[in-house]
PDB file of C-alpha atoms and ligand atoms in Angstrom:
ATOM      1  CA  UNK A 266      -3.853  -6.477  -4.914  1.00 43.00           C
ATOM      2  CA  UNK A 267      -7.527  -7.773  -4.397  1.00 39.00           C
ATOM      3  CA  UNK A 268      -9.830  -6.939  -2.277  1.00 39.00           C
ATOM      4  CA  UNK A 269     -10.294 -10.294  -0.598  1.00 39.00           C
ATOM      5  CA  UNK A 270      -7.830 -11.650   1.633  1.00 43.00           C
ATOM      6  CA  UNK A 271      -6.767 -14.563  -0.562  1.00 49.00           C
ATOM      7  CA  UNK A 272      -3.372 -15.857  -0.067  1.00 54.00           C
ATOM      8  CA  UNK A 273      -0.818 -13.746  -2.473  1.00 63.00           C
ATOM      9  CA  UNK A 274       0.111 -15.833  -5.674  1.00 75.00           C
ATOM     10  CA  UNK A 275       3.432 -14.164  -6.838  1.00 75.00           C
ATOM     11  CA  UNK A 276       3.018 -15.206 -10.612  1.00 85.00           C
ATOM     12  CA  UNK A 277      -0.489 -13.759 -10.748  1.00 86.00           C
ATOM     13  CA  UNK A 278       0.374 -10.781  -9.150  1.00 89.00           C
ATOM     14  CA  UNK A 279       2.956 -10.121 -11.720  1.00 94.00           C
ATOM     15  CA  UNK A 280       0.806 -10.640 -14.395  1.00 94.00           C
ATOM     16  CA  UNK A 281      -1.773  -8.940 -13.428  1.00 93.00           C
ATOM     17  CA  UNK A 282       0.494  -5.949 -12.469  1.00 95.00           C
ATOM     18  CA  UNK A 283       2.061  -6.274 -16.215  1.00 96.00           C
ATOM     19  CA  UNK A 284      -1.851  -5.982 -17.119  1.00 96.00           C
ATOM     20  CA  UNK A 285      -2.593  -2.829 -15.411  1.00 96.00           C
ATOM     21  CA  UNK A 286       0.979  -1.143 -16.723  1.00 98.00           C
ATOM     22  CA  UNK A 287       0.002  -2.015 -20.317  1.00 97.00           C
ATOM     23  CA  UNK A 288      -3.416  -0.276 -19.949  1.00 98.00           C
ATOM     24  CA  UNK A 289      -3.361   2.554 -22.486  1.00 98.00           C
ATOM     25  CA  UNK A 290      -4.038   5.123 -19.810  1.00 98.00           C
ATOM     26  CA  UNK A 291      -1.914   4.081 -17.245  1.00 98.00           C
ATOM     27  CA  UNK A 292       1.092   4.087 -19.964  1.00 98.00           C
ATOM     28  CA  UNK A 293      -0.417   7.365 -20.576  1.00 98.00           C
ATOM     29  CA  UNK A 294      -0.355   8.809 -16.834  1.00 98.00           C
ATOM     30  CA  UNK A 295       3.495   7.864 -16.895  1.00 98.00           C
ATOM     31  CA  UNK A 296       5.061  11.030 -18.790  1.00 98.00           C
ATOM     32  CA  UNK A 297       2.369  13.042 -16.582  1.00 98.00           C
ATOM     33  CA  UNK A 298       3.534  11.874 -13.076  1.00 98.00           C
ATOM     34  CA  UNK A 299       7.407  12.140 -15.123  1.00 98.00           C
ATOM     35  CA  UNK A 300       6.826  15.590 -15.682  1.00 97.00           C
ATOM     36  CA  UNK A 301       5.357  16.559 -11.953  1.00 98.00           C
ATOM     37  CA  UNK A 302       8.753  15.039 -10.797  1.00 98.00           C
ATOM     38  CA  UNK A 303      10.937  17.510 -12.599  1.00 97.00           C
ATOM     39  CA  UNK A 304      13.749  15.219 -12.561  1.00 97.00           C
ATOM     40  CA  UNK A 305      17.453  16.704 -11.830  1.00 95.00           C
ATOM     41  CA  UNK A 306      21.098  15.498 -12.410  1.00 94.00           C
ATOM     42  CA  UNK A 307      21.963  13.916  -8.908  1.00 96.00           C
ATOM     43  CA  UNK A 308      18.946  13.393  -7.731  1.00 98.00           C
ATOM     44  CA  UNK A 309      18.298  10.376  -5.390  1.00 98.00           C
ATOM     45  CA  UNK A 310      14.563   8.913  -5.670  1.00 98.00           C
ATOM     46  CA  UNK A 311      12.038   6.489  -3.977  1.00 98.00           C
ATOM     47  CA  UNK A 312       9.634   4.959  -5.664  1.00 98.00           C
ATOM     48  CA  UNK A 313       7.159   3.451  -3.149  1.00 98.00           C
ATOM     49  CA  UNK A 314       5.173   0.198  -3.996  1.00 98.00           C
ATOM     50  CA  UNK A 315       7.525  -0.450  -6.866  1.00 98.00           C
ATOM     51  CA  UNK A 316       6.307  -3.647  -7.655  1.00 97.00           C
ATOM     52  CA  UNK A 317       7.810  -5.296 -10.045  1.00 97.00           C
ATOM     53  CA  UNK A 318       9.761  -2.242 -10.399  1.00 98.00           C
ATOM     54  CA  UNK A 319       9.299  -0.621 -14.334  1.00 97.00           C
ATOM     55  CA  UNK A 320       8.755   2.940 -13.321  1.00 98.00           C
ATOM     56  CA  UNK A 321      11.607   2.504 -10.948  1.00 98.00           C
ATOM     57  CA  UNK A 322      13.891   1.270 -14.006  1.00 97.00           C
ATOM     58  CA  UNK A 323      12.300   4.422 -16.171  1.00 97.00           C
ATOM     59  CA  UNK A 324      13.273   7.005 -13.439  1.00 97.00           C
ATOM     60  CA  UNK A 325      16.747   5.358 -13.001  1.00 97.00           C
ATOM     61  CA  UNK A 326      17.137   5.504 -17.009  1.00 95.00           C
ATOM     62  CA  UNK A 327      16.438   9.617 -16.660  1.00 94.00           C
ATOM     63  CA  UNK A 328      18.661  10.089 -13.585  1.00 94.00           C
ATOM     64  CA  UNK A 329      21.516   7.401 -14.765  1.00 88.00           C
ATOM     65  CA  UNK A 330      24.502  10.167 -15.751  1.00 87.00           C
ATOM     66  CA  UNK A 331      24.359  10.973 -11.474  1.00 92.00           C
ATOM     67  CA  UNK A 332      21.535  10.291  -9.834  1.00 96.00           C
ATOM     68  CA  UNK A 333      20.156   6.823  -8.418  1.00 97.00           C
ATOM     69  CA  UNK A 334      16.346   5.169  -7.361  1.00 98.00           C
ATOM     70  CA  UNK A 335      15.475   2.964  -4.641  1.00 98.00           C
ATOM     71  CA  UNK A 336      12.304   0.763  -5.110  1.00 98.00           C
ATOM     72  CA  UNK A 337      10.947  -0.584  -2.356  1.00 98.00           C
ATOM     73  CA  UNK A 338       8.062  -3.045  -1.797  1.00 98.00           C
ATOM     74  CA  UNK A 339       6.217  -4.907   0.571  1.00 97.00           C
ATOM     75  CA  UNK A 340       5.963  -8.493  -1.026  1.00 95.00           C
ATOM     76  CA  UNK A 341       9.271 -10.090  -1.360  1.00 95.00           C
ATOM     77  CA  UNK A 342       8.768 -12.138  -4.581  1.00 95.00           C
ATOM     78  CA  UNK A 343       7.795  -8.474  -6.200  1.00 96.00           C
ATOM     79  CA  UNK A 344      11.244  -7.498  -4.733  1.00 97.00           C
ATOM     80  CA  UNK A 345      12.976 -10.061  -6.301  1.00 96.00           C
ATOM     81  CA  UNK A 346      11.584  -9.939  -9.824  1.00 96.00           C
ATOM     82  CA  UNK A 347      12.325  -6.347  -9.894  1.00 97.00           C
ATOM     83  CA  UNK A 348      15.814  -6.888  -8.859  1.00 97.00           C
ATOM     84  CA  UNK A 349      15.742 -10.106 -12.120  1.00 96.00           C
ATOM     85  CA  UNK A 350      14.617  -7.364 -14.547  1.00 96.00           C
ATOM     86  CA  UNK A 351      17.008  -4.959 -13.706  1.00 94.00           C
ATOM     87  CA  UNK A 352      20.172  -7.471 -13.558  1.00 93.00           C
ATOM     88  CA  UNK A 353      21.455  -6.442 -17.047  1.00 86.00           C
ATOM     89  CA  UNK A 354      20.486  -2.629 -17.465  1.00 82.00           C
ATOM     90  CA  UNK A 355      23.077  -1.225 -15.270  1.00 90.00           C
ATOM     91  CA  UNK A 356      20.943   1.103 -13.846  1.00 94.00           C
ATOM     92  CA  UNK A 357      21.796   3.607 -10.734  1.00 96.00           C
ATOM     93  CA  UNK A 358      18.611   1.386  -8.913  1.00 97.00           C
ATOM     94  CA  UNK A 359      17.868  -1.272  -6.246  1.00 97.00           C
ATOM     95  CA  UNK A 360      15.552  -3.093  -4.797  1.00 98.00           C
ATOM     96  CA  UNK A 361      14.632  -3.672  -1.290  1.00 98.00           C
ATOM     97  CA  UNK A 362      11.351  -5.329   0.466  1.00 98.00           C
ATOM     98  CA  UNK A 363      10.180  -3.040   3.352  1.00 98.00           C
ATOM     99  CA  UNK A 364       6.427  -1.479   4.462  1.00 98.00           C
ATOM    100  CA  UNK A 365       5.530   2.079   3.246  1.00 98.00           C
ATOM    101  CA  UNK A 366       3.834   2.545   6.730  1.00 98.00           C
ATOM    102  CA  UNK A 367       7.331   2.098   8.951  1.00 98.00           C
ATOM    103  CA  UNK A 368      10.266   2.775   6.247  1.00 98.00           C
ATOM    104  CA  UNK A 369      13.787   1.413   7.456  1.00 98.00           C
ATOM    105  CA  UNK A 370      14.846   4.485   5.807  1.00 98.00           C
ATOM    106  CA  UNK A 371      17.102   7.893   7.039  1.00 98.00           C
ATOM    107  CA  UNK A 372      15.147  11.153   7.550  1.00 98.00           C
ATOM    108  CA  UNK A 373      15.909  13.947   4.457  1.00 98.00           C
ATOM    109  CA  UNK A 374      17.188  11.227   2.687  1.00 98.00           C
ATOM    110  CA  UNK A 375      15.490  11.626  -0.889  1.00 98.00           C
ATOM    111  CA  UNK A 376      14.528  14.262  -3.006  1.00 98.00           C
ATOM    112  CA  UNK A 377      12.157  12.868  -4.920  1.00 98.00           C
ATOM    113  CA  UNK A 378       9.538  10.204  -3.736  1.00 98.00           C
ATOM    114  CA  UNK A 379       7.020   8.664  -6.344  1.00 98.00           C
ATOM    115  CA  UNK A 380       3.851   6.761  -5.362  1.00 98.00           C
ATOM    116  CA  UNK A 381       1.959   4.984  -7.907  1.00 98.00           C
ATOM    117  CA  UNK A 382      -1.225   3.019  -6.552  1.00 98.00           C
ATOM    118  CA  UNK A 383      -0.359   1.849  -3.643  1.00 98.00           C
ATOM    119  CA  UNK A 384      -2.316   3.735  -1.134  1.00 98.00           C
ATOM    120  CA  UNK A 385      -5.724   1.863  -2.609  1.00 98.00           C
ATOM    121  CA  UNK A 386      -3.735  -1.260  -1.236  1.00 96.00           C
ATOM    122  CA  UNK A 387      -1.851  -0.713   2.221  1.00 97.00           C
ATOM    123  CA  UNK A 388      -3.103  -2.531   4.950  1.00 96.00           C
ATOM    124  CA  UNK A 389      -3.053   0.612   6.995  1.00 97.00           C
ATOM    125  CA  UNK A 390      -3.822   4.511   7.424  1.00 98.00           C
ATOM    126  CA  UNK A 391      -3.103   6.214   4.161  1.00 98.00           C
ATOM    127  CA  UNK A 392      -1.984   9.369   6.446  1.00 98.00           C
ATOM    128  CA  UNK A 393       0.981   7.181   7.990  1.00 98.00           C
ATOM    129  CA  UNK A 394       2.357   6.033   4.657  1.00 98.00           C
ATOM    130  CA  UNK A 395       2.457   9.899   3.594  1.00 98.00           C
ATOM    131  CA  UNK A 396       4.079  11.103   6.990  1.00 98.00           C
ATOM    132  CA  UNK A 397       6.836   8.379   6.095  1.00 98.00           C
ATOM    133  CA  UNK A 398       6.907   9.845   2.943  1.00 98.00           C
ATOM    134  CA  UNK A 399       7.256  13.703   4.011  1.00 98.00           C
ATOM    135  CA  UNK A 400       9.878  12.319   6.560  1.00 98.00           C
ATOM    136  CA  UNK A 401      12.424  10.922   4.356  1.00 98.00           C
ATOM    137  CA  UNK A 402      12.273  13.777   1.817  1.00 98.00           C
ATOM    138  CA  UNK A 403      14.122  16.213   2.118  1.00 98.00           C
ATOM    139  CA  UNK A 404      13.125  20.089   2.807  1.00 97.00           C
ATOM    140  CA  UNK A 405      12.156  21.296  -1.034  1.00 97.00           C
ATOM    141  CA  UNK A 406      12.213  17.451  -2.013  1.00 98.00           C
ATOM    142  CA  UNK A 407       8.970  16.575  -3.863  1.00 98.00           C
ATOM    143  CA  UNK A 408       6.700  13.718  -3.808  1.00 98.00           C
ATOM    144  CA  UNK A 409       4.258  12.571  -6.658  1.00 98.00           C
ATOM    145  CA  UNK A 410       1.202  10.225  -5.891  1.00 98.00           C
ATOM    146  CA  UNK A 411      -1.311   8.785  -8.125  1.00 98.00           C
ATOM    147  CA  UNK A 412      -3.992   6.685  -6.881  1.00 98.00           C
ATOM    148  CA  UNK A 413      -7.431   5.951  -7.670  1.00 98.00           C
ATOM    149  CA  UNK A 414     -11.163   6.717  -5.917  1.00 98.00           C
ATOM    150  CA  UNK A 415     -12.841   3.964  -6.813  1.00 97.00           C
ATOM    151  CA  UNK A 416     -16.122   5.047  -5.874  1.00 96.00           C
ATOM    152  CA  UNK A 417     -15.637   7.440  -9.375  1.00 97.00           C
ATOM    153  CA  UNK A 418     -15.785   3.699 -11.063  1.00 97.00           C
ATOM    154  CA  UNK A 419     -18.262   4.412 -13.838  1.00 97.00           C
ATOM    155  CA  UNK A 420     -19.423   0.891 -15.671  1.00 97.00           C
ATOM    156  CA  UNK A 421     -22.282   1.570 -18.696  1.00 96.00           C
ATOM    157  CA  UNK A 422     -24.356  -1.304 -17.175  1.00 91.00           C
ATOM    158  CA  UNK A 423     -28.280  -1.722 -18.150  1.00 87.00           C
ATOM    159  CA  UNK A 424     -29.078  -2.539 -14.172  1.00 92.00           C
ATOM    160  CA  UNK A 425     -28.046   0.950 -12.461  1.00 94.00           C
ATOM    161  CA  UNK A 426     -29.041  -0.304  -9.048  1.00 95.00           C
ATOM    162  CA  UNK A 427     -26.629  -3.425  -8.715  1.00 95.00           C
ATOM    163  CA  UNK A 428     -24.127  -1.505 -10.961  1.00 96.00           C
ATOM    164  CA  UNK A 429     -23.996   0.904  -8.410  1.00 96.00           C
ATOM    165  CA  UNK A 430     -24.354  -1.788  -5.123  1.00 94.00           C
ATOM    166  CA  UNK A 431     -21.044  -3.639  -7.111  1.00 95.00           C
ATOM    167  CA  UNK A 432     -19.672  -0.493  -7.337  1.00 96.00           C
ATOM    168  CA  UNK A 433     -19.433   0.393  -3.470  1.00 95.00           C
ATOM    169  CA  UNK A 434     -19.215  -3.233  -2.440  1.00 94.00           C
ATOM    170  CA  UNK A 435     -15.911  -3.423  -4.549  1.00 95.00           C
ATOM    171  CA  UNK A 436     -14.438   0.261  -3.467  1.00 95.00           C
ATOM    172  CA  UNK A 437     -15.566  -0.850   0.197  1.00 94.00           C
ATOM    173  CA  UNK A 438     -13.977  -4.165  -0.475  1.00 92.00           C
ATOM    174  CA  UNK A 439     -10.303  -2.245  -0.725  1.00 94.00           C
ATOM    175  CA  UNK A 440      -8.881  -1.461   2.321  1.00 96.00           C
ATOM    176  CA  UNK A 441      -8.767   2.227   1.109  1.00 97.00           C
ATOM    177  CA  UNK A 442     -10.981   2.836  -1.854  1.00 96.00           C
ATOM    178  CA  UNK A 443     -12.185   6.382  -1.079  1.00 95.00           C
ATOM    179  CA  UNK A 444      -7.945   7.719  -1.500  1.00 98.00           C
ATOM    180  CA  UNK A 445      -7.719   9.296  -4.507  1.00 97.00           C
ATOM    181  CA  UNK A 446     -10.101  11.486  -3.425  1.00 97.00           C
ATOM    182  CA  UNK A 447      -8.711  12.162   0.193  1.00 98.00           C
ATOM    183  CA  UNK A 448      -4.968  12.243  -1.579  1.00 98.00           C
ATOM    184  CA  UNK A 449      -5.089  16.562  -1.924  1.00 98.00           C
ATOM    185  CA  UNK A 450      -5.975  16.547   1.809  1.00 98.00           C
ATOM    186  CA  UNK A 451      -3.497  13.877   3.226  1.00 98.00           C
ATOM    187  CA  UNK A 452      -0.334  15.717   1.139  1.00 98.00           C
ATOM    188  CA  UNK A 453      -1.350  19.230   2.656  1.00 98.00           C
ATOM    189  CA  UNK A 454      -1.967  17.500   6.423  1.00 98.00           C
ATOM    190  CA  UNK A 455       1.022  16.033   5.798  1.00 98.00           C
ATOM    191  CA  UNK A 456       3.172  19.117   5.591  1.00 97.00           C
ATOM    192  CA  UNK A 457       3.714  19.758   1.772  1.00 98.00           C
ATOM    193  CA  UNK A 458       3.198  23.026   0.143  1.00 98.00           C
ATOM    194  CA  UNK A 459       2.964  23.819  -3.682  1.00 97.00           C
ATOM    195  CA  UNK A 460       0.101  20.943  -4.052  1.00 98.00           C
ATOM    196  CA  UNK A 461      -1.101  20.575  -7.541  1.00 98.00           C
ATOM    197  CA  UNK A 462      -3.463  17.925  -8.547  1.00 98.00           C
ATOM    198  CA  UNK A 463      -4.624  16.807 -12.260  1.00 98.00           C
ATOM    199  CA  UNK A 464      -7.332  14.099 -12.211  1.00 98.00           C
ATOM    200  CA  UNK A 465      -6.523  11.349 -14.353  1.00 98.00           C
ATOM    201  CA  UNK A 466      -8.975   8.928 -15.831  1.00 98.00           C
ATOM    202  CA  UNK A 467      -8.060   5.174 -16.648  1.00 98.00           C
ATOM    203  CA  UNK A 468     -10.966   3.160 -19.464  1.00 98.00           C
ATOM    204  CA  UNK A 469     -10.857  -0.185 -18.518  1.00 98.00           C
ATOM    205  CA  UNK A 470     -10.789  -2.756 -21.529  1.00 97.00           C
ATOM    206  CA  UNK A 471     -13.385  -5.679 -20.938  1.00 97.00           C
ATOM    207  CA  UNK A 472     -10.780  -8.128 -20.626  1.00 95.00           C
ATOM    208  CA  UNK A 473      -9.337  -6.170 -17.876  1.00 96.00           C
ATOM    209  CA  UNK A 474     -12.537  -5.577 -16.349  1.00 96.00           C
ATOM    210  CA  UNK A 475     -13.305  -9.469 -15.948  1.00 94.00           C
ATOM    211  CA  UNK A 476      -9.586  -9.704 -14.498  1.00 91.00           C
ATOM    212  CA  UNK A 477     -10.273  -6.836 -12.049  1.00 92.00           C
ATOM    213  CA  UNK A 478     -13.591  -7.726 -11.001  1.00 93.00           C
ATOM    214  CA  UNK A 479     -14.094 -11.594 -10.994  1.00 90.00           C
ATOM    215  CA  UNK A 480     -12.468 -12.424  -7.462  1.00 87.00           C
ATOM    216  CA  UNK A 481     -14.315  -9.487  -6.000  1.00 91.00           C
ATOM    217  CA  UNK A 482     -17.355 -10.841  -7.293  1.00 92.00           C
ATOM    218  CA  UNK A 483     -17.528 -14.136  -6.175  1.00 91.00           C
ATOM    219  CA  UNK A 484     -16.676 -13.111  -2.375  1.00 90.00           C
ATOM    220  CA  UNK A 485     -19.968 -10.386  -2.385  1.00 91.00           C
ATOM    221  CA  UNK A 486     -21.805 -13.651  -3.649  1.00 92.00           C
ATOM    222  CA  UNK A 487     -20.924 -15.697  -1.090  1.00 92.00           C
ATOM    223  CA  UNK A 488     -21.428 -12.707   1.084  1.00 91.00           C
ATOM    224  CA  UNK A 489     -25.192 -12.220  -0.588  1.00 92.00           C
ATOM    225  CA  UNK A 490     -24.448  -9.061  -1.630  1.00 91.00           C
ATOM    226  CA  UNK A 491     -26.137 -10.079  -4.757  1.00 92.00           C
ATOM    227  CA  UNK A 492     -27.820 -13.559  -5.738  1.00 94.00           C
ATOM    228  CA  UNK A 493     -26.850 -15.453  -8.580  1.00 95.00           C
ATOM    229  CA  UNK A 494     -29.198 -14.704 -10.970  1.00 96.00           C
ATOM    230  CA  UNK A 495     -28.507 -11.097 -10.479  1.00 94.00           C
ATOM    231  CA  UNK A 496     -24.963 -11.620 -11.326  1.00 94.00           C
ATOM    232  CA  UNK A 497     -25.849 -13.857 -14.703  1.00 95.00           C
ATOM    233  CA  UNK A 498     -27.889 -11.171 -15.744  1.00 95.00           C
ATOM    234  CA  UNK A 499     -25.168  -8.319 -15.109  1.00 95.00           C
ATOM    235  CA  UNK A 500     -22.393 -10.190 -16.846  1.00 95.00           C
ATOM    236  CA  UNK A 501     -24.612 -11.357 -19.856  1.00 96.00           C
ATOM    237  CA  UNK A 502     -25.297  -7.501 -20.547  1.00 96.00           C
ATOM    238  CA  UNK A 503     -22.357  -6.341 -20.302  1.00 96.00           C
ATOM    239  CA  UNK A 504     -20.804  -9.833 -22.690  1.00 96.00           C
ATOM    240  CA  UNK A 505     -23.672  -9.223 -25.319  1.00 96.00           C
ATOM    241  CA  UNK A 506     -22.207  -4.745 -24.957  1.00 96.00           C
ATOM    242  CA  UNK A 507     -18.914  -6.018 -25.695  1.00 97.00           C
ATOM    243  CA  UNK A 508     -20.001  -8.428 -28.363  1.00 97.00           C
ATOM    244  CA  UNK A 509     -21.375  -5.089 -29.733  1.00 97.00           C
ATOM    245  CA  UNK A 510     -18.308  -2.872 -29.475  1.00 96.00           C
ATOM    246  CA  UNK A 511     -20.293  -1.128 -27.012  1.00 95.00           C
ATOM    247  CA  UNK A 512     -18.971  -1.659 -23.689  1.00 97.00           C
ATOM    248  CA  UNK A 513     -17.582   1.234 -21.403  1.00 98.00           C
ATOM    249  CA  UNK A 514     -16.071   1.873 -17.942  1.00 98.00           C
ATOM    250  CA  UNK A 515     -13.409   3.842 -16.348  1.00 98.00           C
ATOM    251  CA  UNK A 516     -11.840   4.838 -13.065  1.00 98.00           C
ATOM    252  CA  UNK A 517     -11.269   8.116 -12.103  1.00 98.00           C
ATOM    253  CA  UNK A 518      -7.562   8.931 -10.352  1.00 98.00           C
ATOM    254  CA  UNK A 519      -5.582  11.455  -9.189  1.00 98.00           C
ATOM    255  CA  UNK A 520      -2.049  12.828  -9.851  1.00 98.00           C
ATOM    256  CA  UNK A 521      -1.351  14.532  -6.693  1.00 98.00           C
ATOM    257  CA  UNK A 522       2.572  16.536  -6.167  1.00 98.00           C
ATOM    258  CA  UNK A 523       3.872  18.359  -2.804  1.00 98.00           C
ATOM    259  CA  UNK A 524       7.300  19.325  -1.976  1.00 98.00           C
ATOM    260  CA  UNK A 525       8.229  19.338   1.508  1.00 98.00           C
ATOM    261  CA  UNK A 526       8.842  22.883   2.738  1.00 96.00           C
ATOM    262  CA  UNK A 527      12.541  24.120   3.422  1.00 90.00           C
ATOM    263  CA  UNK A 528      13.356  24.239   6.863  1.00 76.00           C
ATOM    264  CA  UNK A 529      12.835  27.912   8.366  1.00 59.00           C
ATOM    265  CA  UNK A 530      15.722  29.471   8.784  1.00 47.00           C
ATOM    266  CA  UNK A 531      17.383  26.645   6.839  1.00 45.00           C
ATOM    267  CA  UNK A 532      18.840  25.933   3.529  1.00 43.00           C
ATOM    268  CA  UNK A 533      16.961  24.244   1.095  1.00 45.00           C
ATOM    269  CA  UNK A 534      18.933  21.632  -0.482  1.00 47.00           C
ATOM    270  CA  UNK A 535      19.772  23.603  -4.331  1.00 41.00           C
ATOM    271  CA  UNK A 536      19.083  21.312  -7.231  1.00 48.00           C
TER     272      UNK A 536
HETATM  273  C1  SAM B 139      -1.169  -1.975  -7.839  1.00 66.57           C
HETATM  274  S1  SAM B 139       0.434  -2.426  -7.363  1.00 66.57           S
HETATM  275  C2  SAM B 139       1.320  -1.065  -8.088  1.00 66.57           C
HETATM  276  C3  SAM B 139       2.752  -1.400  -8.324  1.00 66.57           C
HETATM  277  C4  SAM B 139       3.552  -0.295  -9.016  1.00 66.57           C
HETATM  278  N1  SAM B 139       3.492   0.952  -8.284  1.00 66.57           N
HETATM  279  C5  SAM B 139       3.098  -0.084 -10.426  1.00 66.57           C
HETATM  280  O1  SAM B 139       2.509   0.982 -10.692  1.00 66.57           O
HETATM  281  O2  SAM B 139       3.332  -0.966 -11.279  1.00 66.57           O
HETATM  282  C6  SAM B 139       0.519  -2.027  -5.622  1.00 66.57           C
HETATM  283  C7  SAM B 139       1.858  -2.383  -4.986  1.00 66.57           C
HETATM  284  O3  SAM B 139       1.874  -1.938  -3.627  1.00 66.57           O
HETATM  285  C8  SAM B 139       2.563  -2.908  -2.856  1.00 66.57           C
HETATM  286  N2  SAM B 139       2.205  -2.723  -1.436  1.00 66.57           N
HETATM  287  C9  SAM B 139       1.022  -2.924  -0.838  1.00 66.57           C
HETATM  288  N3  SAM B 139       1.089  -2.606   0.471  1.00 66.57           N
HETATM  289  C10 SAM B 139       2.360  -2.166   0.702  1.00 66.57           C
HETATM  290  C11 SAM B 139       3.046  -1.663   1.846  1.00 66.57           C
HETATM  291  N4  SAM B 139       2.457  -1.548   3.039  1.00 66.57           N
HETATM  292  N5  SAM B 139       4.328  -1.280   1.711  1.00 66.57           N
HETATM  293  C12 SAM B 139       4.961  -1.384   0.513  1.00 66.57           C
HETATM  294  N6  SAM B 139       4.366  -1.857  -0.604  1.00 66.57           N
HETATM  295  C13 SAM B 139       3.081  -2.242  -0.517  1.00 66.57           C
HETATM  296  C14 SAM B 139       2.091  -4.220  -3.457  1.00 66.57           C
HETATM  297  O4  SAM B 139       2.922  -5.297  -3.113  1.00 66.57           O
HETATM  298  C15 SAM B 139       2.112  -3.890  -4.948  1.00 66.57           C
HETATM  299  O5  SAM B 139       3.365  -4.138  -5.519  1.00 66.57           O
END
């Protein structure tokens, strides 16, 4: 979630990933991503880095007459507080912990697969997590990814130099900050066909900003990235902007859909 290698602290994570879901443009990018899905009745769905599993439960609301959604998820305790929140809906959806570079999943086994910044995070090449993607959909299934490029991370700060050397320390600080731009490219080397993408753009409240950026900040000081004076001075703008009503930033992402062509000669599956 960070881009320092920190030891994972479950309850943070969850909060912090309740944080980012409550963002008014993130809760805003949800119908958008909805509507590239094109949901049908009997549909079966993955939703890849679930975390703590809402979109899953939202996808599993729309598909619960016939249709079901599997979330799955790296980190365990993510897993399991997915699976909590979901005890009482009786929803068509589960939970299970696996990697999105090696799913322990059947080929052609979905028909829709939705990926919602994740990418940004995997320890791994971005490519491999979409070739496991292509491989369990099935021919004319669809997949929907968002993820960000953080170096589009715009911040209205006074100092544009360090603005901009916090800027590419923290997108080089991910282990893949550059994806959202790379995303159109990896879906059509992939295999899919029919890409469409629509850019998205995510303000970031101050609040959220500290959250976001504080950790980061602290390891490029004690990397000397930028000396302490320099990082006074950056904060103290940007406080005394937000004191004014006048602070901005914002991250640029990308909605990015493919559907996995029909085998030649083969049926596609009719939905
Ligand atoms: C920013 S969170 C997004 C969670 C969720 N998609 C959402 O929008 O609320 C990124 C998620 O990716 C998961 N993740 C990171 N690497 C992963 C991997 N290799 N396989 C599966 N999940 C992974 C993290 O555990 C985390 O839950």
């Amino acid at each position: 979630m960070s881009s320092t290698s920190a030891p994972i602290d479950a309850g943070f994570v969850i909060r912090y990933i309740d944080a980012g879901n409550a963002l008014p443009d993130i809760r805003a990018l949800k119908p958008v991503m909805l509507r590239q899905l094109a949901l049908g009745p009997g549909m079966r769905l993955l939703e890849l880095g679930c975390g703590a599993g809402d979109d899953a439960r939202a996808t599993a609301r729309q598909l619960r007459d016939s249709g079901s959604v599997v979330g799955i998820d790296a980190v365990p305790t993510l897993v399991a507080e997915a699976t909590r929140r979901s005890l009482d809906g009786g929803l068509p959806v589960e939970f299970r912990v696996g990697d999105a570079l090696a799913l322990d999943l059947e080929d052609e086994s979905f028909d829709r697969c939705r990926v919602e910044r994740l990418l940004m995070h995997i320890d791994g090449d971005p490519a491999t997590a979409v070739a496991e993607v292509v491989r369990v959909l099935r021919p004319g299934g669809r997949a929907v990814v968002f993820d960000f490029d953080w170096d589009a991370f715009v911040i209205d700060g006074a100092d544009r130099e360090l603005t901009r050397r916090i800027v590419r320390s923290f997108s080089d600080g991910m282990p893949n900050g550059w994806v959202g731009s790379a995303l159109p490219r990896l879906l059509r080397e992939g295999g899919l066909t029919e890409v469409t993408v629509v850019p998205h753009g995510v303000a970031i409240p101050y609040d959220f900003f500290g959250w976001l950026l504080s950790s980061h900040l602290d390891s490029a000081l004690a990397a000397g990235l930028l000396t302490p004076a320099e990082l006074i001075a950056w904060w103290d703008q940007l406080d005394a902007a937000h004191a004014a009503g006048g602070f901005f930033a914002a991250l640029l992402g990308v909605v990015v859909s493919g559907t996995k062509p029909a085998v030649a000669g083969g049926a596609e599956r009719a939905r």
